[in-house]
Short mmCIF file of C-alpha atoms in Angstrom, two decimals:
data_model
loop_
_atom_site.label_atom_id
_atom_site.label_comp_id
_atom_site.label_asym_id
_atom_site.label_seq_id
_atom_site.Cartn_x
_atom_site.Cartn_y
_atom_site.Cartn_z
CA MET A 140 0.00 0.00 0.00
CA GLU A 141 1.25 3.45 -0.87
CA GLU A 142 2.23 5.70 1.99
CA LYS A 143 0.42 8.82 0.75
CA PRO A 144 -1.88 7.92 -2.15
CA PHE A 145 -4.22 10.87 -1.51
CA GLU A 146 -1.55 13.53 -1.20
CA GLY A 147 -2.57 16.72 -2.99
CA LEU A 148 -6.30 16.10 -2.60
CA LYS A 149 -8.37 18.51 -0.52
CA ILE A 150 -9.73 16.00 1.98
CA SER A 151 -10.82 17.30 5.39
CA SER A 152 -8.96 16.06 8.44
CA SER A 153 -10.40 12.82 9.84
CA ASP A 154 -8.27 12.85 13.00
CA PHE A 155 -11.37 13.25 15.16
CA LEU A 156 -12.56 9.81 14.05
CA ASN A 157 -9.62 8.27 15.91
CA THR A 158 -10.95 9.72 19.16
CA LEU A 159 -14.18 7.72 18.91
CA GLU A 160 -13.32 4.74 21.07
CA ASN A 161 -16.81 3.30 21.42
CA ARG A 162 -19.68 2.65 19.06
CA THR A 163 -22.50 5.20 19.06
CA ILE A 164 -26.21 5.18 18.31
CA CYS A 165 -27.60 6.01 14.90
CA PRO A 166 -30.00 8.96 15.38
CA LYS A 167 -32.56 7.34 13.04
CA CYS A 168 -32.69 3.57 13.58
CA MET A 169 -31.06 3.71 17.05
CA LYS A 170 -28.72 0.82 16.18
CA SER A 171 -25.12 0.71 17.34
CA ARG A 172 -22.70 2.07 14.73
CA LYS A 173 -19.11 3.34 14.64
CA PHE A 174 -18.83 6.40 12.40
CA TYR A 175 -22.02 6.37 10.34
CA CYS A 176 -25.07 4.20 9.83
CA TYR A 177 -24.72 2.15 6.65
CA ASN A 178 -28.48 1.55 6.54
CA CYS A 179 -29.77 5.07 7.24
CA PHE A 180 -26.77 6.84 5.65
CA VAL A 181 -26.30 9.42 8.40
CA PRO A 182 -23.40 10.12 10.79
CA VAL A 183 -23.68 8.82 14.34
CA LYS A 184 -24.72 11.15 17.12
CA GLY A 185 -22.18 13.74 18.14
CA ILE A 186 -20.18 14.08 14.92
CA GLU A 187 -22.84 15.33 12.51
CA ASP A 188 -21.26 18.79 12.25
CA LEU A 189 -17.75 17.38 11.81
CA ILE A 190 -18.48 15.24 8.78
CA PRO A 191 -17.85 17.11 5.49
CA ARG A 192 -20.78 17.74 3.17
CA VAL A 193 -20.27 17.46 -0.60
CA GLN A 194 -22.49 18.95 -3.31
CA LEU A 195 -22.27 17.05 -6.60
CA PRO A 196 -22.85 18.41 -10.11
CA ILE A 197 -25.16 15.49 -10.99
CA LYS A 198 -27.41 13.00 -9.20
CA ILE A 199 -26.16 9.51 -8.44
CA ASP A 200 -28.23 6.33 -8.03
CA ILE A 201 -26.63 3.11 -6.79
CA ILE A 202 -28.43 -0.19 -7.37
CA LYS A 203 -27.13 -2.65 -4.78
CA HIS A 204 -27.46 -6.40 -4.98
CA GLN A 205 -29.43 -7.77 -2.03
CA ASN A 206 -26.53 -10.05 -1.03
CA GLU A 207 -24.02 -7.24 -0.72
CA CYS A 208 -22.82 -6.63 2.83
CA ASP A 209 -23.94 -3.15 3.87
CA GLY A 210 -21.20 -2.72 6.46
CA LYS A 211 -18.39 -3.39 3.99
CA SER A 212 -19.73 -1.38 1.10
CA THR A 213 -18.02 1.89 0.18
CA SER A 214 -21.05 3.33 -1.57
CA ALA A 215 -22.47 4.18 1.83
CA HIS A 216 -19.68 6.75 1.95
CA ALA A 217 -21.23 8.59 -0.99
CA ALA A 218 -24.69 8.58 0.61
CA VAL A 219 -23.42 9.94 3.93
CA LEU A 220 -21.13 12.57 2.42
CA ALA A 221 -23.42 13.72 -0.42
CA PRO A 222 -26.94 13.07 0.88
CA ASP A 223 -28.51 15.70 -1.36
CA ASP A 224 -27.35 13.96 -4.51
CA VAL A 225 -26.97 10.22 -3.84
CA ARG A 226 -29.60 7.51 -3.51
CA VAL A 227 -29.23 3.78 -2.83
CA PHE A 228 -31.71 1.11 -3.86
CA THR A 229 -31.64 -2.60 -3.17
CA TYR A 230 -32.29 -4.71 -6.26
CA PRO A 231 -34.88 -5.58 -7.59
CA CYS A 232 -35.97 -2.07 -6.65
CA ILE A 233 -35.06 0.35 -9.45
CA PRO A 234 -36.63 3.82 -9.62
CA ASP A 235 -38.52 5.07 -12.65
CA TYR A 236 -36.70 7.44 -14.99
CA PRO A 237 -39.27 9.54 -16.88
CA ASP A 238 -36.61 10.93 -19.24
CA PRO A 239 -34.00 8.18 -19.87
CA SER A 240 -32.17 10.49 -22.30
CA LYS A 241 -30.80 12.37 -19.28
CA VAL A 242 -29.65 9.26 -17.43
CA VAL A 243 -26.55 7.13 -18.05
CA LEU A 244 -25.45 3.76 -16.74
CA VAL A 245 -21.80 3.49 -15.73
CA PHE A 246 -20.82 0.17 -17.25
CA PRO A 247 -18.17 -0.78 -19.82
CA GLY A 248 -20.01 -2.56 -22.59
CA LYS A 249 -19.16 -2.96 -26.28
CA ASN A 250 -21.09 0.19 -27.17
CA SER A 251 -20.25 2.16 -24.03
CA LEU A 252 -19.08 5.71 -24.62
CA THR A 253 -16.45 7.78 -22.91
CA LEU A 254 -17.58 11.13 -21.55
CA GLU A 255 -15.79 12.85 -24.41
CA GLU A 256 -17.61 10.73 -26.99
CA LEU A 257 -20.92 11.34 -25.27
CA ALA A 258 -20.29 15.09 -25.31
CA ARG A 259 -19.46 15.05 -29.03
CA ASN A 260 -22.55 12.97 -29.83
CA SER A 261 -24.72 15.30 -27.77
CA ARG A 262 -23.46 18.40 -29.60
CA SER A 263 -24.08 16.83 -33.01
CA LYS A 264 -27.71 15.99 -32.21
CA PRO A 265 -30.65 18.36 -32.81
CA LYS A 266 -31.51 20.46 -29.77
CA ASP A 267 -34.90 18.80 -29.65
CA ARG A 268 -34.22 16.35 -26.85
CA ASP A 269 -37.28 14.31 -27.83
CA ASN A 270 -35.50 13.16 -30.98
CA ASN A 271 -33.98 9.91 -29.79
CA SER A 272 -33.71 8.20 -33.17
CA ASP A 273 -30.14 7.08 -32.58
CA ASN A 274 -30.60 6.31 -28.92
CA ASP A 275 -30.74 2.58 -29.62
CA GLN A 276 -27.41 2.79 -31.45
CA ASN A 277 -25.62 4.42 -28.52
CA SER A 278 -27.21 2.38 -25.76
CA CYS A 279 -25.44 -0.81 -24.78
CA ARG A 280 -27.09 -4.14 -25.38
CA LEU A 281 -25.76 -5.49 -22.13
CA SER A 282 -27.77 -8.66 -21.93
CA SER A 283 -25.73 -10.19 -24.77
CA GLU A 284 -22.32 -8.84 -23.90
CA VAL A 285 -22.21 -8.60 -20.14
CA GLY A 286 -20.00 -11.65 -19.84
CA GLN A 287 -17.52 -10.44 -22.44
CA ASN A 288 -16.13 -7.22 -20.99
CA GLU A 289 -13.35 -7.36 -18.43
CA SER A 290 -12.99 -3.74 -17.38
CA LEU A 291 -15.93 -2.97 -15.14
CA CYS A 292 -15.38 0.66 -14.16
CA LYS A 293 -17.60 0.44 -11.17
CA ASN A 294 -15.99 -1.59 -8.50
CA LEU A 295 -18.34 -3.95 -6.89
CA LYS A 296 -17.59 -5.68 -3.62
CA GLY A 297 -16.12 -9.10 -3.34
CA ASN A 298 -15.21 -9.87 -6.94
CA ASN A 299 -16.77 -6.59 -7.32
CA PRO A 300 -15.94 -3.91 -9.81
CA VAL A 301 -17.74 -1.13 -7.94
CA ASN A 302 -18.28 -1.30 -4.25
CA GLY A 303 -21.01 0.54 -2.47
CA SER A 304 -24.32 1.94 -1.32
CA SER A 305 -25.90 5.39 -1.18
CA SER A 306 -28.86 7.52 -0.40
CA ASP A 307 -31.49 9.69 -1.90
CA LYS A 308 -31.80 13.24 -3.07
CA GLY A 309 -31.68 15.76 -0.33
CA SER A 310 -30.69 14.15 2.84
CA ASN A 311 -32.03 10.88 1.57
CA PRO A 312 -34.79 9.82 -0.76
CA THR A 313 -37.73 12.06 -1.29
CA SER A 314 -41.14 11.42 0.15
CA GLU A 315 -42.17 9.90 -3.18
CA ASP A 316 -41.11 6.28 -3.00
CA PRO A 317 -39.76 5.50 -6.49
CA CYS A 318 -40.48 1.81 -5.94
CA SER A 319 -43.81 0.10 -5.71
CA LYS A 320 -44.98 -1.41 -2.45
CA GLU A 321 -44.22 -4.84 -3.84
CA THR A 322 -40.51 -3.99 -3.97
CA ALA A 323 -40.23 -2.96 -0.38
CA SER A 324 -36.61 -4.06 -0.28
CA CYS A 325 -35.78 -0.67 -1.69
CA GLN A 326 -33.77 1.23 0.90
CA VAL A 327 -35.29 4.67 0.88
CA LEU A 328 -34.99 7.16 3.70
CA GLU A 329 -37.50 9.79 4.66
CA GLU A 330 -36.82 13.44 3.96
CA SER A 331 -36.47 14.38 7.61
CA SER A 332 -32.88 13.98 8.76
CA PRO A 333 -30.74 15.42 11.55
CA TYR A 334 -28.08 15.94 8.88
CA LYS A 335 -29.40 19.27 7.58
CA ARG A 336 -28.07 21.51 4.85
CA LYS A 337 -25.42 23.78 6.31
CA ALA A 338 -25.94 27.52 6.42
CA GLY A 339 -24.83 29.09 3.17
CA ASP A 340 -25.54 26.01 1.05
CA THR A 341 -28.51 27.63 -0.63
CA GLU A 342 -29.75 26.52 -4.00
CA GLY A 343 -28.70 29.89 -5.43
CA GLU A 344 -25.14 29.45 -4.26
CA LYS A 345 -25.08 25.88 -5.48
CA THR A 346 -26.24 26.98 -8.94
CA LYS A 347 -23.70 29.79 -9.01
CA LYS A 348 -20.89 27.49 -7.93
CA GLN A 349 -21.84 24.82 -10.45
CA LYS A 350 -22.79 27.02 -13.35
CA ILE A 351 -23.06 24.93 -16.48
CA SER A 352 -21.40 26.04 -19.70
CA SER A 353 -23.44 27.18 -22.69
CA GLU A 354 -23.48 23.58 -23.93
CA GLU A 355 -26.16 21.63 -22.11
CA PRO A 356 -24.58 18.61 -20.38
CA PRO A 357 -25.68 15.32 -21.98
CA PHE A 358 -26.95 13.79 -18.73
CA GLU A 359 -28.14 14.76 -15.26
CA ARG A 360 -28.06 11.44 -13.40
CA ALA A 361 -25.72 8.44 -13.39
CA ILE A 362 -26.50 4.89 -12.25
CA PHE A 363 -23.93 2.57 -10.66
CA VAL A 364 -24.39 -1.10 -9.81
CA ASP A 365 -22.98 -2.46 -6.55
CA SER A 366 -22.49 -6.21 -6.68
CA THR A 367 -20.03 -8.92 -7.62
CA TRP A 368 -19.27 -9.46 -11.29
CA LYS A 369 -21.54 -12.52 -11.48
CA GLN A 370 -24.36 -10.70 -9.72
CA THR A 371 -23.99 -7.77 -12.09
CA LYS A 372 -25.15 -9.82 -15.07
CA GLY A 373 -28.68 -10.19 -13.75
CA ILE A 374 -28.99 -6.54 -12.74
CA ILE A 375 -27.59 -5.08 -15.95
CA ALA A 376 -29.82 -7.32 -18.09
CA ASP A 377 -32.93 -6.06 -16.30
CA ASP A 378 -35.45 -4.58 -18.76
CA ARG A 379 -35.38 -1.30 -16.84
CA LEU A 380 -31.64 -0.85 -17.41
CA LYS A 381 -30.56 -2.84 -20.44
CA ASP A 382 -31.33 -0.08 -22.98
CA MET A 383 -29.75 2.74 -20.98
CA THR A 384 -26.96 4.71 -22.62
CA CYS A 385 -23.75 3.36 -21.11
CA ILE A 386 -20.56 5.22 -20.32
CA GLN A 387 -17.18 4.02 -19.16
CA LEU A 388 -14.62 5.80 -17.04
CA LYS A 389 -10.99 6.46 -17.82
CA SER A 390 -8.71 3.69 -16.63
CA ARG A 391 -7.43 4.32 -13.11
CA GLU A 392 -5.82 2.10 -10.52
CA THR A 393 -7.84 1.38 -7.41
CA LYS A 394 -6.57 1.98 -3.89
CA PHE A 395 -9.14 -0.45 -2.50
CA TRP A 396 -7.78 -2.87 0.08
CA ARG A 397 -10.29 -5.69 -0.36
CA HIS A 398 -9.19 -8.75 -2.29
CA GLN A 399 -10.98 -9.20 -5.60
CA LYS A 400 -10.04 -12.56 -7.07
CA ASP A 401 -8.84 -12.44 -10.67
CA ASN A 402 -9.88 -8.79 -11.04
CA PRO A 403 -7.34 -6.23 -12.28
CA ALA A 404 -6.27 -3.15 -10.33
CA THR A 405 -8.42 -1.01 -12.62
CA TYR A 406 -11.57 -2.33 -10.91
CA LEU A 407 -12.50 0.60 -8.70
CA SER A 408 -14.51 0.59 -5.52
CA THR A 409 -17.91 2.27 -5.83
CA ILE A 410 -16.85 5.43 -4.03
CA GLU A 411 -13.77 5.75 -6.23
CA ALA A 412 -15.89 5.31 -9.36
CA VAL A 413 -18.37 7.96 -8.22
CA TYR A 414 -15.53 10.33 -7.35
CA TYR A 415 -13.80 9.99 -10.71
CA LEU A 416 -17.06 10.35 -12.63
CA VAL A 417 -18.08 13.64 -11.00
CA ARG A 418 -14.54 14.94 -11.26
CA ASP A 419 -14.36 14.16 -14.99
CA TYR A 420 -17.87 15.58 -15.43
CA HIS A 421 -16.77 18.82 -13.75
CA GLU A 422 -13.77 19.22 -16.00
CA LEU A 423 -15.74 18.49 -19.18
CA PHE A 424 -19.11 20.13 -18.65
CA LEU A 425 -18.86 22.88 -16.06
CA GLU A 426 -17.99 26.39 -17.16
CA ASP A 427 -14.94 26.63 -14.94
CA THR A 428 -13.02 23.58 -16.10
CA SER A 429 -10.21 24.01 -13.58
CA TYR A 430 -11.00 21.46 -10.90
CA ASN A 431 -10.24 22.74 -7.42
CA GLY A 432 -10.94 19.79 -5.16
CA GLU A 433 -14.70 20.34 -4.95
CA TYR A 434 -15.45 16.61 -4.63
CA ASP A 435 -12.28 15.33 -2.93
CA ASN A 436 -14.15 14.85 0.34
CA LEU A 437 -16.06 11.99 -1.27
CA LEU A 438 -12.94 10.05 -0.29
CA PHE A 439 -13.11 11.22 3.34
CA PHE A 440 -14.02 7.84 4.86
CA PHE A 441 -12.19 5.89 2.17
CA SER A 442 -8.85 7.62 2.81
CA PHE A 443 -9.33 7.28 6.59
CA MET A 444 -9.94 3.53 6.34
CA TYR A 445 -7.04 3.15 3.91
CA GLN A 446 -4.58 4.59 6.41
CA LYS A 447 -6.07 2.58 9.29
CA ILE A 448 -5.69 -0.67 7.37
CA ARG A 449 -2.21 0.24 6.18
CA THR A 450 -1.14 0.83 9.77
CA PHE A 451 -2.87 -2.27 11.13
CA TYR A 452 -1.42 -4.58 8.46
CA ASP A 453 2.16 -3.27 8.55
CA GLY A 454 1.94 -1.32 5.32
CA GLY A 455 -0.43 -3.80 3.70
CA LYS A 456 2.35 -5.76 2.02
CA ASP A 457 0.82 -9.08 3.10
CA LEU A 458 -2.76 -8.29 2.09
CA LYS A 459 -4.06 -10.55 -0.69
CA ALA A 460 -5.27 -7.61 -2.77
CA TYR A 461 -1.82 -6.06 -3.00
CA LYS A 462 0.01 -9.36 -3.45
CA GLN A 463 -2.24 -10.11 -6.41
CA ARG A 464 -1.73 -6.68 -7.97
CA ALA A 465 2.04 -6.93 -7.55
CA LYS A 466 2.01 -10.37 -9.18
CA THR A 467 -0.15 -9.10 -12.05
CA LYS A 468 2.21 -6.19 -12.68
CA GLN A 469 5.17 -8.57 -12.68
CA VAL A 470 3.49 -10.86 -15.22
CA CYS A 471 2.53 -7.93 -17.42
CA GLY A 472 6.09 -6.62 -17.22
CA GLU A 473 7.48 -9.97 -18.30
CA LYS A 474 5.08 -10.15 -21.26
CA THR A 475 6.03 -6.61 -22.31
CA SER A 476 9.73 -7.40 -22.26
CA GLU A 477 9.32 -10.52 -24.43
#
């Protein structure tokens, strides 16, 4: 494990988390938790005002497989740190999207587009957003190709290319339950939350800070899937998702400490995938393209846990995840030299 992998990022100090010796009560479900509740997506009592609050330029939905372990999922980080913009649903609960043309699915399929390609396609289309004649061409037919692609840019847990869970718009889902009563497994939280918007975070300031360029961004919401690779197949092939326009992220190396058998280092955790998406989105579609650390605090809990694990496991050199990555790099190096 690297000594300072997050150096240069504007991540708030998490030193106060080390002072929490005992578990505390979640202010909503009243269950015992350490730093935050991974079911209610709120900080534990007493540290609400110390946890950073992140405003994202787009909305994020995370569809979590029902067998994913909530306590080990990094997507809960996104829901706690950006409660106004992140929602988490437990499959088979998937919300309705009245205008799919403004929603993308983060998944690397054969027809998946990079953000740059999506931007170019969007500019070349008529301004009438109802004209979706080539939507079928640019959407990924995942049901037939889901087993073929190796580079899942969302890191699911376990064998998992994107790892996570999240929450709803505002400090959790809105009062309108996007799932029917039959799919009650959907984890939605009521609007009332002790984790309120901080003074100064008005909608006017948010709009001013995130002023969009003259070109209308090609999407307003992104969907991530949180599951193992095998579990992903069933979720991605769901009729409600399979015709979504798919995008893929730039290749980056994960800092995730969990072992993912036979998965390359480019399989990100969910929180890493969300972070890189909104950062790339900012640089491409916001008027001020110079990124200034606006979303770095999405890695607040992730960077804290990274350092804790590195310390506990003597630098992490004996962790399976890092042994595997080192071995993979060695093999790739040998093949390159041949």
